[in-house]
Coordinates of C-alpha atoms in Angstrom, one line a residue:
Chain D
M1 CA 160.3 83.1 79.1
L2 CA 158.4 86.6 78.7
L3 CA 156.6 86.3 75.5
F4 CA 158.3 89.0 73.6
I5 CA 155.8 91.0 70.7
C6 CA 157.8 92.3 68.0
I7 CA 156.9 91.6 64.2
N8 CA 156.6 94.8 62.1
A9 CA 153.8 94.3 59.6
T10 CA 152.6 97.4 58.4
A11 CA 152.2 98.3 54.7
Q12 CA 151.6 101.9 55.3
Q13 CA 153.8 104.9 55.1
P14 CA 156.5 104.7 58.3
I15 CA 154.4 106.3 60.7
Q16 CA 156.8 107.9 62.3
E17 CA 156.8 109.9 58.7
R18 CA 153.8 110.2 59.1
L19 CA 154.2 111.9 62.3
G20 CA 156.3 114.4 61.0
Y21 CA 159.8 112.4 62.2
S22 CA 162.3 110.8 60.4
K23 CA 162.4 107.2 59.4
E24 CA 165.0 106.4 62.4
T25 CA 163.2 108.0 65.1
K26 CA 162.6 105.3 67.6
L27 CA 159.1 106.4 68.9
L28 CA 157.8 104.8 72.6
I29 CA 154.2 105.0 74.2
I30 CA 155.1 103.7 77.7
H31 CA 151.3 103.6 78.5
T32 CA 149.4 102.2 81.9
D33 CA 146.5 100.0 82.0
D34 CA 144.1 99.7 84.0
L35 CA 143.1 103.3 85.9
G36 CA 140.4 103.0 87.9
V37 CA 140.4 100.0 89.0
S38 CA 141.7 100.5 92.4
H39 CA 143.6 103.0 94.4
S40 CA 146.6 101.1 94.7
E41 CA 146.7 101.5 90.5
D42 CA 145.4 105.6 90.0
S43 CA 148.1 106.2 92.8
A44 CA 151.3 104.3 91.2
S45 CA 149.8 105.1 87.7
I46 CA 149.6 109.1 88.7
I47 CA 153.4 109.0 89.5
L48 CA 154.8 107.5 86.7
L49 CA 152.4 110.2 84.4
E50 CA 153.0 113.3 86.9
K51 CA 156.8 112.8 86.4
G52 CA 156.8 112.2 82.8
Y53 CA 157.8 108.3 83.5
A54 CA 155.2 107.2 81.4
S55 CA 153.5 109.3 78.4
S56 CA 150.4 107.4 78.3
G57 CA 147.4 105.9 80.2
S58 CA 144.1 104.2 79.6
I59 CA 141.2 104.1 82.0
M60 CA 138.6 101.6 83.1
V61 CA 135.3 102.9 83.5
P62 CA 133.1 100.5 84.8
C63 CA 135.6 100.2 88.1
P64 CA 134.8 101.4 91.5
W65 CA 137.5 104.4 91.5
L66 CA 136.3 105.8 87.7
S67 CA 135.7 108.9 89.5
E68 CA 139.5 109.1 91.3
I69 CA 141.2 109.2 88.0
A70 CA 138.0 110.8 85.8
A71 CA 138.7 113.8 88.9
Y72 CA 142.4 114.1 87.6
A73 CA 141.6 114.1 84.3
A74 CA 139.4 116.7 84.6
N75 CA 142.0 118.5 86.8
H76 CA 145.1 117.7 84.3
P77 CA 143.4 118.1 80.7
D78 CA 147.0 117.8 79.9
A79 CA 147.6 114.1 81.0
D80 CA 147.2 111.8 78.2
L81 CA 144.5 109.4 78.3
G82 CA 142.3 107.1 77.2
I83 CA 139.8 104.4 77.3
H84 CA 140.6 100.9 78.2
L85 CA 137.7 99.5 77.0
T86 CA 136.3 96.7 79.4
L87 CA 134.3 94.2 78.7
T88 CA 135.3 91.8 81.5
S89 CA 135.4 91.4 85.5
E90 CA 138.2 89.1 86.4
W91 CA 139.2 89.2 89.6
K92 CA 137.5 86.6 92.7
Y93 CA 135.9 89.0 95.1
Y94 CA 136.0 92.2 93.5
K95 CA 133.3 92.8 90.9
W96 CA 131.9 94.7 88.5
D97 CA 129.0 95.6 86.4
A98 CA 128.7 97.2 82.8
V99 CA 127.9 100.5 82.3
S100 CA 124.7 100.4 80.1
G101 CA 121.5 99.7 81.8
K102 CA 121.1 95.8 82.7
D103 CA 117.7 95.0 80.4
K104 CA 120.4 96.7 77.4
I105 CA 122.9 93.9 77.6
P106 CA 121.4 91.3 79.2
G107 CA 124.0 89.4 76.8
L108 CA 127.4 90.7 78.5
L109 CA 126.5 89.6 82.1
N110 CA 126.6 86.7 83.9
S111 CA 124.1 85.0 86.9
K112 CA 125.0 87.6 89.2
G113 CA 124.5 90.6 86.9
F114 CA 128.7 90.8 86.5
L115 CA 131.1 91.2 83.5
Y116 CA 132.2 87.5 82.6
D117 CA 135.3 87.0 84.3
D118 CA 136.9 85.4 80.8
L119 CA 137.0 86.1 77.7
D120 CA 135.8 82.5 76.0
S121 CA 132.4 83.3 78.1
L122 CA 132.1 87.2 76.6
G123 CA 132.7 85.6 73.2
K124 CA 130.4 82.9 73.1
M125 CA 127.4 85.0 74.7
A126 CA 127.8 88.5 73.8
K127 CA 125.7 89.8 71.1
L128 CA 126.8 92.5 68.9
D129 CA 124.7 95.0 68.6
E130 CA 124.8 94.8 73.0
L131 CA 128.9 95.3 72.4
E132 CA 128.6 98.4 70.7
T133 CA 126.1 100.0 73.3
E134 CA 127.9 99.4 76.3
L135 CA 131.5 100.5 74.5
R136 CA 129.7 103.9 73.4
A137 CA 128.3 103.7 76.9
Q138 CA 132.0 103.9 78.2
I139 CA 133.4 106.3 76.7
E140 CA 130.1 108.8 77.0
K141 CA 130.1 107.8 80.8
A142 CA 134.4 109.1 80.8
I143 CA 133.7 112.6 78.7
Q144 CA 131.0 113.1 81.6
C145 CA 132.8 112.5 84.3
G146 CA 135.5 114.8 82.4
V147 CA 138.0 112.8 81.0
H148 CA 139.0 114.2 77.3
P149 CA 139.8 111.1 75.5
T150 CA 142.7 110.7 73.6
H151 CA 142.7 107.2 72.3
L152 CA 141.0 103.7 72.9
D153 CA 142.4 100.1 74.3
S154 CA 141.1 97.4 75.4
H155 CA 141.2 96.1 79.1
M156 CA 142.4 91.9 78.3
G157 CA 142.0 93.0 74.6
S158 CA 138.3 92.0 75.2
V159 CA 137.3 94.2 72.0
F160 CA 140.1 92.3 70.1
F161 CA 139.2 89.1 70.7
N162 CA 137.6 88.5 67.3
K163 CA 137.0 90.2 64.0
D164 CA 133.1 91.2 64.9
F165 CA 134.2 92.9 68.1
L166 CA 137.4 94.8 65.8
K167 CA 134.8 95.8 63.5
I168 CA 133.2 97.7 66.1
Y169 CA 136.0 98.8 67.7
L170 CA 137.4 100.6 64.8
K171 CA 133.8 101.8 64.5
L172 CA 134.1 104.1 67.9
S173 CA 137.7 105.3 66.9
H174 CA 136.4 106.6 63.1
E175 CA 133.4 108.0 64.8
Y176 CA 135.0 109.2 67.7
K177 CA 138.1 110.5 66.2
L178 CA 140.1 108.8 68.6
P179 CA 143.3 106.4 67.5
C180 CA 143.3 103.3 68.8
L181 CA 145.5 100.5 69.7
L182 CA 146.3 98.3 66.6
N183 CA 148.7 96.3 66.1
V184 CA 148.2 93.4 62.9
A185 CA 151.4 90.2 64.0
A186 CA 149.6 90.8 67.7
F187 CA 146.2 90.5 67.0
K188 CA 147.1 87.4 64.6
M189 CA 149.3 85.9 67.0
I190 CA 147.5 86.2 70.3
Y191 CA 143.9 86.2 69.2
N192 CA 144.6 84.8 65.6
V193 CA 142.5 87.4 64.1
D194 CA 143.9 88.9 61.1
I195 CA 142.4 92.8 61.0
S196 CA 144.9 93.1 58.0
D197 CA 142.0 93.6 55.6
I198 CA 139.5 95.8 57.5
I199 CA 142.7 98.6 57.7
T200 CA 142.6 101.5 56.3
D201 CA 144.7 104.3 55.8
K202 CA 142.6 106.2 57.7
D203 CA 144.1 103.6 61.1
V204 CA 146.9 104.4 63.1
L205 CA 148.8 101.1 63.2
T206 CA 151.2 100.2 65.8
D207 CA 154.6 98.9 64.7
N208 CA 155.1 96.8 67.9
V209 CA 153.6 95.9 71.3
F210 CA 155.8 95.4 74.2
M211 CA 154.2 93.7 77.4
A212 CA 155.6 91.5 80.1
F213 CA 153.5 88.7 80.4
P214 CA 153.8 86.8 83.7
P215 CA 154.8 84.6 85.3
D216 CA 156.5 87.4 87.6
N217 CA 159.8 87.4 88.4
N218 CA 161.8 90.1 89.2
A219 CA 164.6 89.8 87.6
Q220 CA 163.3 88.5 84.4
H221 CA 161.1 91.6 84.2
I222 CA 164.3 94.0 84.1
T223 CA 165.6 92.2 81.4
Y224 CA 162.7 91.5 79.2
Y225 CA 162.3 95.7 79.6
T226 CA 166.4 96.4 79.7
S227 CA 165.8 94.5 76.3
M228 CA 163.5 95.8 75.1
L229 CA 164.4 99.0 74.8
K230 CA 168.3 98.8 74.0
D231 CA 167.0 97.0 71.0
L232 CA 163.9 99.1 70.1
K233 CA 163.2 99.3 66.6
P234 CA 162.8 102.8 64.6
G235 CA 158.9 103.2 64.3
L236 CA 155.7 103.1 67.0
N237 CA 156.2 101.0 69.6
C238 CA 154.0 100.9 72.9
V239 CA 155.0 99.0 76.0
L240 CA 151.5 98.4 78.2
I241 CA 152.6 98.4 81.7
H242 CA 150.3 98.2 85.2
A243 CA 151.4 100.0 87.8
A244 CA 150.2 99.5 91.1
F245 CA 151.8 99.0 94.5
D246 CA 152.1 95.5 96.3
D247 CA 149.8 96.8 99.2
D248 CA 146.9 95.3 101.0
E249 CA 144.7 96.9 98.6
M250 CA 146.2 95.0 95.4
K251 CA 146.8 91.9 97.5
A252 CA 143.1 91.6 98.0
I253 CA 141.8 92.6 95.0
T254 CA 144.4 89.7 93.2
Q255 CA 143.9 87.1 95.5
D256 CA 143.2 83.4 94.1
H257 CA 144.0 84.5 90.8
P258 CA 147.0 83.3 88.3
D259 CA 149.0 85.9 87.0
Y260 CA 148.6 89.6 86.8
G261 CA 149.0 90.4 90.7
A262 CA 150.4 93.0 93.1
A263 CA 153.7 91.9 92.8
W264 CA 153.6 91.8 88.9
R265 CA 152.5 95.4 88.9
Q266 CA 154.9 97.0 91.7
N267 CA 157.8 95.6 89.8
D268 CA 156.3 97.5 86.6
F269 CA 156.5 100.7 88.8
N270 CA 159.5 100.0 89.8
F271 CA 161.3 99.5 86.9
F272 CA 159.8 102.7 85.0
S273 CA 159.7 105.1 87.5
G274 CA 163.9 104.0 88.3
D275 CA 167.2 105.7 86.9
A276 CA 167.9 103.0 84.8
C277 CA 165.1 103.0 82.7
K278 CA 165.3 106.5 82.5
K279 CA 169.5 105.6 81.5
L280 CA 168.2 103.2 78.6
I281 CA 165.2 105.5 77.4
A282 CA 168.3 108.6 77.0
D283 CA 171.2 106.7 75.6
N284 CA 169.5 104.7 73.2
N285 CA 167.5 107.7 71.6
I286 CA 163.8 107.0 72.7
R287 CA 161.3 109.2 72.1
L288 CA 158.4 108.9 74.1
I289 CA 154.8 109.9 72.2
T290 CA 151.9 110.0 73.7
W291 CA 148.4 109.3 72.5
K292 CA 147.6 112.9 72.1
E293 CA 150.3 113.7 69.8
I294 CA 149.2 111.0 67.4
K295 CA 145.6 111.8 67.2
D296 CA 146.4 115.4 66.6
K297 CA 148.1 115.1 63.3
L298 CA 146.7 111.9 62.3
M299 CA 142.7 111.5 63.4
K300 CA 141.5 115.6 62.3
Chain U
M1 CA 129.7 115.1 122.3
L2 CA 128.9 111.9 121.4
L3 CA 124.7 111.9 120.3
F4 CA 123.3 109.0 122.9
I5 CA 120.3 107.4 121.4
C6 CA 118.8 105.5 124.3
I7 CA 115.1 105.9 124.6
N8 CA 112.8 102.8 125.2
A9 CA 109.3 103.2 123.8
T10 CA 107.7 100.1 122.8
A11 CA 103.6 99.6 124.3
Q12 CA 104.3 95.2 123.1
Q13 CA 105.3 92.8 125.7
P14 CA 108.9 92.9 126.6
I15 CA 111.1 91.8 124.0
Q16 CA 113.5 90.2 126.4
E17 CA 110.4 88.0 127.2
R18 CA 109.1 87.0 124.2
L19 CA 112.7 85.4 122.8
G20 CA 112.3 83.3 126.2
Y21 CA 114.6 85.5 128.6
S22 CA 113.9 87.0 131.9
K23 CA 112.5 90.1 132.2
E24 CA 116.2 91.6 133.8
T25 CA 117.9 90.5 130.6
K26 CA 120.2 92.9 128.9
L27 CA 120.3 91.7 125.5
L28 CA 122.6 92.9 122.9
I29 CA 123.6 92.9 119.5
I30 CA 126.8 94.4 118.7
H31 CA 126.5 94.9 115.1
T32 CA 128.8 95.1 112.5
D33 CA 127.6 97.5 109.4
D34 CA 129.1 98.5 106.2
L35 CA 130.4 94.3 105.4
G36 CA 131.0 94.4 101.4
V37 CA 131.8 98.2 100.9
S38 CA 135.7 97.8 101.4
H39 CA 138.5 94.7 101.8
S40 CA 139.8 96.4 105.0
E41 CA 136.0 96.4 106.0
D42 CA 135.1 92.8 105.2
S43 CA 138.7 91.8 107.1
A44 CA 138.1 93.6 110.8
S45 CA 134.4 92.5 110.7
I46 CA 135.4 89.2 110.3
I47 CA 137.2 88.9 112.6
L48 CA 134.9 90.5 115.3
L49 CA 132.4 87.6 114.0
E50 CA 135.1 85.0 113.9
K51 CA 136.4 86.1 117.7
G52 CA 132.2 86.5 118.7
Y53 CA 133.0 89.5 119.3
A54 CA 130.5 90.9 117.2
S55 CA 127.6 89.2 116.9
S56 CA 126.4 90.4 114.0
G57 CA 126.8 92.1 110.3
S58 CA 125.0 93.3 107.2
I59 CA 126.0 93.1 103.5
M60 CA 125.8 96.4 101.4
V61 CA 124.5 94.4 97.9
P62 CA 125.9 96.7 95.4
C63 CA 129.5 97.8 96.9
P64 CA 132.4 96.7 95.3
W65 CA 133.2 93.9 97.6
L66 CA 130.5 92.2 97.8
S67 CA 131.4 89.0 96.6
E68 CA 134.3 88.5 99.4
I69 CA 131.7 89.0 101.9
A70 CA 129.3 86.6 100.3
A71 CA 131.5 83.4 99.6
Y72 CA 132.2 84.0 103.4
A73 CA 128.2 84.2 104.1
A74 CA 128.0 80.7 102.0
N75 CA 131.4 78.9 103.6
H76 CA 129.8 80.3 107.3
P77 CA 126.3 79.3 107.0
D78 CA 125.7 80.1 110.7
A79 CA 127.4 83.5 110.2
D80 CA 124.9 86.2 111.2
L81 CA 124.5 88.4 108.3
G82 CA 121.6 90.1 107.1
I83 CA 120.9 92.7 104.3
H84 CA 121.8 96.9 105.0
L85 CA 119.6 98.2 102.2
T86 CA 122.0 100.5 100.3
L87 CA 119.9 103.7 98.5
T88 CA 123.4 106.0 98.8
S89 CA 126.9 105.9 97.2
E90 CA 128.4 108.9 99.7
W91 CA 132.2 108.5 99.2
K92 CA 134.0 111.1 96.5
Y93 CA 136.5 108.8 94.6
Y94 CA 134.3 105.8 95.1
K95 CA 130.9 105.2 93.4
W96 CA 129.0 102.3 92.9
D97 CA 125.3 101.9 91.3
A98 CA 122.2 100.1 92.2
V99 CA 121.2 96.4 91.4
S100 CA 118.1 96.6 89.3
G101 CA 119.1 97.6 86.2
K102 CA 119.4 101.4 85.4
D103 CA 116.5 101.3 83.2
K104 CA 114.4 100.3 86.1
I105 CA 115.0 103.1 88.6
P106 CA 116.0 105.9 86.9
G107 CA 115.0 108.0 89.7
L108 CA 117.2 106.8 92.1
L109 CA 120.5 107.8 90.4
N110 CA 122.3 110.9 90.0
S111 CA 123.5 112.3 86.5
K112 CA 126.2 110.1 86.1
G113 CA 124.9 106.6 87.1
F114 CA 125.9 106.1 90.7
L115 CA 123.7 106.5 93.6
Y116 CA 123.1 109.6 95.2
D117 CA 125.9 111.3 97.8
D118 CA 123.1 111.9 100.4
L119 CA 119.7 111.8 101.7
D120 CA 118.4 114.7 100.8
S121 CA 119.0 114.1 97.0
L122 CA 117.2 110.3 97.5
G123 CA 114.2 111.5 99.0
K124 CA 113.2 114.5 96.6
M125 CA 114.1 112.3 93.3
A126 CA 113.0 108.5 94.3
K127 CA 109.7 107.0 93.1
L128 CA 108.5 104.5 95.6
D129 CA 107.9 101.7 93.2
E130 CA 111.7 101.8 92.0
L131 CA 112.4 102.3 95.7
E132 CA 110.6 98.7 96.4
T133 CA 112.1 97.3 93.1
E134 CA 115.6 98.1 94.0
L135 CA 115.8 96.9 97.9
R136 CA 114.1 93.8 96.4
A137 CA 116.9 93.2 93.8
Q138 CA 119.6 93.9 96.6
I139 CA 117.8 91.1 99.0
E140 CA 117.7 88.8 96.2
K141 CA 121.1 89.2 95.0
A142 CA 122.5 88.9 98.0
I143 CA 120.4 85.1 98.0
Q144 CA 122.0 84.0 95.0
C145 CA 125.3 85.1 95.9
G146 CA 125.0 82.8 98.9
V147 CA 123.9 84.9 101.9
H148 CA 121.8 83.5 104.1
P149 CA 119.8 86.3 105.1
T150 CA 119.5 87.2 109.0
H151 CA 118.1 90.9 108.9
L152 CA 117.2 93.9 106.9
D153 CA 118.6 97.7 108.0
S154 CA 119.8 100.2 105.7
H155 CA 122.9 102.7 105.4
M156 CA 123.1 105.9 107.0
G157 CA 118.7 105.0 107.7
S158 CA 118.0 105.5 104.2
V159 CA 114.9 103.4 104.5
F160 CA 114.0 105.1 107.4
F161 CA 113.7 108.9 105.8
N162 CA 110.3 109.0 105.8
K163 CA 107.5 107.4 106.4
D164 CA 106.6 106.2 102.4
F165 CA 110.2 104.3 102.6
L166 CA 109.7 103.2 105.3
K167 CA 106.7 101.3 105.3
I168 CA 108.3 99.6 101.9
Y169 CA 110.6 98.6 104.9
L170 CA 108.1 96.6 106.8
K171 CA 106.6 95.7 103.8
L172 CA 109.7 93.3 102.9
S173 CA 110.3 92.4 106.7
H174 CA 107.2 90.4 106.6
E175 CA 107.3 89.2 102.9
Y176 CA 111.1 87.5 103.5
K177 CA 110.4 86.8 107.3
L178 CA 113.5 88.7 108.5
P179 CA 113.4 91.3 111.2
C180 CA 114.5 94.8 110.7
L181 CA 116.1 96.9 112.7
L182 CA 113.0 99.0 114.5
N183 CA 113.2 102.0 116.7
V184 CA 110.8 104.6 117.5
A185 CA 112.4 107.1 119.0
A186 CA 115.5 106.4 117.3
F187 CA 113.4 107.4 114.1
K188 CA 111.3 109.8 116.0
M189 CA 114.9 112.4 117.1
I190 CA 116.9 111.8 113.6
Y191 CA 114.0 111.6 110.6
N192 CA 111.5 112.9 112.4
V193 CA 109.2 109.7 111.1
D194 CA 106.8 108.8 114.0
I195 CA 106.8 105.2 112.9
S196 CA 103.6 104.0 115.8
D197 CA 101.1 103.7 113.7
I198 CA 102.7 101.4 111.1
I199 CA 104.0 99.0 113.5
T200 CA 101.7 95.6 114.3
D201 CA 102.9 92.6 116.7
K202 CA 104.4 91.3 114.0
D203 CA 107.1 93.2 114.1
V204 CA 110.1 93.5 116.1
L205 CA 110.7 96.2 118.2
T206 CA 114.5 97.0 119.8
D207 CA 114.1 98.8 122.9
N208 CA 117.4 100.7 122.3
V209 CA 119.9 101.7 119.1
F210 CA 123.5 102.9 119.8
M211 CA 126.4 104.5 117.7
A212 CA 129.2 106.5 118.1
F213 CA 128.6 108.9 116.2
P214 CA 131.4 111.5 114.6
P215 CA 133.8 113.7 115.0
D216 CA 136.1 110.5 116.3
N217 CA 138.2 111.0 118.7
N218 CA 139.7 107.7 120.9
A219 CA 139.0 108.7 124.2
Q220 CA 135.3 109.4 123.5
H221 CA 134.8 106.5 122.2
I222 CA 136.1 104.4 124.8
T223 CA 133.7 106.6 127.4
Y224 CA 130.8 106.8 125.7
Y225 CA 131.3 102.7 124.8
T226 CA 131.8 101.8 128.5
S227 CA 128.6 104.1 129.7
M228 CA 126.9 102.5 127.2
L229 CA 127.7 99.0 128.5
K230 CA 127.7 99.7 132.2
D231 CA 124.1 101.3 131.8
L232 CA 122.6 99.0 129.2
K233 CA 118.7 98.8 130.8
P234 CA 116.9 94.7 130.6
G235 CA 115.4 94.3 127.1
L236 CA 117.1 94.2 123.2
N237 CA 119.6 97.0 122.6
C238 CA 122.3 97.1 119.2
V239 CA 125.1 98.9 118.9
L240 CA 125.6 99.6 115.2
I241 CA 129.8 99.5 115.2
H242 CA 131.3 100.2 111.9
A243 CA 134.5 97.8 111.7
A244 CA 137.3 98.6 109.6
F245 CA 141.0 99.6 109.6
D246 CA 143.0 102.9 109.5
D247 CA 145.0 101.7 106.1
D248 CA 145.3 103.0 102.9
E249 CA 142.3 101.6 101.3
M250 CA 139.9 103.1 103.9
K251 CA 141.9 106.5 104.0
A252 CA 141.4 106.4 100.3
I253 CA 137.7 105.6 100.3
T254 CA 137.1 108.4 103.1
Q255 CA 139.1 111.3 102.0
D256 CA 137.7 115.1 101.9
H257 CA 134.3 113.2 103.6
P258 CA 133.4 114.8 106.5
D259 CA 133.3 111.8 109.5
Y260 CA 133.1 108.6 109.3
G261 CA 136.8 107.6 108.2
A262 CA 138.8 105.2 108.7
A263 CA 140.6 106.1 112.1
W264 CA 136.8 106.2 113.5
R265 CA 136.5 103.2 112.2
Q266 CA 139.5 101.2 113.7
N267 CA 138.3 103.2 117.0
D268 CA 135.3 100.6 116.7
F269 CA 137.4 97.4 115.8
N270 CA 139.9 98.0 118.3
F271 CA 137.2 98.6 121.4
F272 CA 134.9 95.7 120.1
S273 CA 138.4 93.4 120.0
G274 CA 139.6 94.3 123.1
D275 CA 139.5 93.2 126.5
A276 CA 138.3 96.3 128.2
C277 CA 135.4 95.7 126.2
K278 CA 134.5 91.7 127.1
K279 CA 135.1 92.3 130.8
L280 CA 133.0 94.9 130.3
I281 CA 129.9 92.4 128.7
A282 CA 130.4 89.9 131.2
D283 CA 130.5 92.1 134.8
N284 CA 127.4 93.4 133.6
N285 CA 125.7 90.3 133.0
I286 CA 124.9 91.5 129.1
R287 CA 124.4 88.2 126.8
L288 CA 124.9 89.1 123.5
I289 CA 122.3 87.9 121.1
T290 CA 121.8 87.3 117.3
W291 CA 119.1 88.6 114.9
K292 CA 118.5 84.7 113.4
E293 CA 117.7 84.1 117.2
I294 CA 115.4 86.9 117.1
K295 CA 114.3 85.3 113.5
D296 CA 113.5 81.9 114.5
K297 CA 111.9 82.6 117.6
L298 CA 109.8 85.5 116.6
M299 CA 109.4 85.3 111.9
K300 CA 108.1 81.8 111.5

């Protein structure tokens, strides 16, 4: 069964009203994660963004293909692109390190000089000042490369891993005036972190966050997303997708890694570029929204 | 016309005799450069190495696929793999930085934190102590990742660029007891650097170095390599090839870059994996040799 994260848990004024929409409006960000990780991911995601099938995406700054997506961002200033803050390097044979000089953030790197494979190692080894240094460096490097970031979120949810990490995430969100992906219920359920006491009116809460978790099965994928779109509630919804092609590059990157593979990514691309998805969005009166609109209206 | 580097210019005892062969022996290292740069390059080169079509190869330590070729090296301790010392990151959208912490080697990195695109920038900006730090770090990182290096050479000939760089290259060769690619005439012709006065009897000179330079043309490629094999002289010869597949990954990496593209690499793979090459080697009494044999016999 695919995991379904869908719990509304905010005490703020309904965000759709804060954004100038009626209380009944079903807002949806279709968000392509992992930009910059590979040419395959960039190519598939750029198609979704260009054709309006995805409303937003976010960039992994430490990854080898950063320059490709940064050049796209520089040439498409209206593209809705944020920073997918990255503190892990999880694939078997395809690795990256951090953006900060490694002398500055030794606690974030494994013995071979790469970011850790997994969240547990990161959680145990990271020092908070180093974490802040690296996250800040990723935002700055993206800007330097021509990206005008519209929001923040986090690869593998690494900055949601504990409350201390989350406080740094919020600090950077406030400092750069960038909305960031926040969902009280999902963070509680997945990371066992209660953020309700550190959220203020300055923060933008996403009411519902969706993602088709592995194990992958194309039929389940379609069923999951179809139900999600049919049952979408009024408020701000965000679906996290990972669009890439099931090609040699993506297969090689994701080899010997449980889940989140090339076929899973191709299925995401197929569903969101398909006519069925477009029809479901129209039939269910779903309004796609960008992080940029949220930033411009709520983070001035 | 393809550039033909073929000038014998060593005053040492013929190296084939130092290695225990007759004076008439035509020794040839078929050397696959650029391992670790991409999955495509690794996959094609590993086929050549596994089947004995190539005798040797060298690894770009700062590149994203280092872990793939390092795992291969660790699992194949007899594979003849050296370090392709890398001080440039020349592709448009696919970039890497250095292995040393960037605080240690600021003069080797451009404003975006990547190694320079070109040799001229490197030559102007590099400080010698930083260069030595980085080259040493690349050798050490390869060893730490499971590689047992058999030799040194250099990506884009960056360490052949001037005499100061070359002295560091020789220093590391002596210190690690690794033979390194050296050719007096080629260095003079391509880099305008005369190394004849810094070479000693400790050093192994390659008599002739060959490479099919772009612009690429498959018929020219075949003609060039066929002539090279037919006309090969006694002594130690080395042909530098760049084997990869003309696939989406390699096309994307080499896009908008003059020369050295995916098709050029596929042509190298095709020629050296083909029956014609095998027959030319046999018919012309050419003996393939590894850097490991040279290391074991001459660098103890």
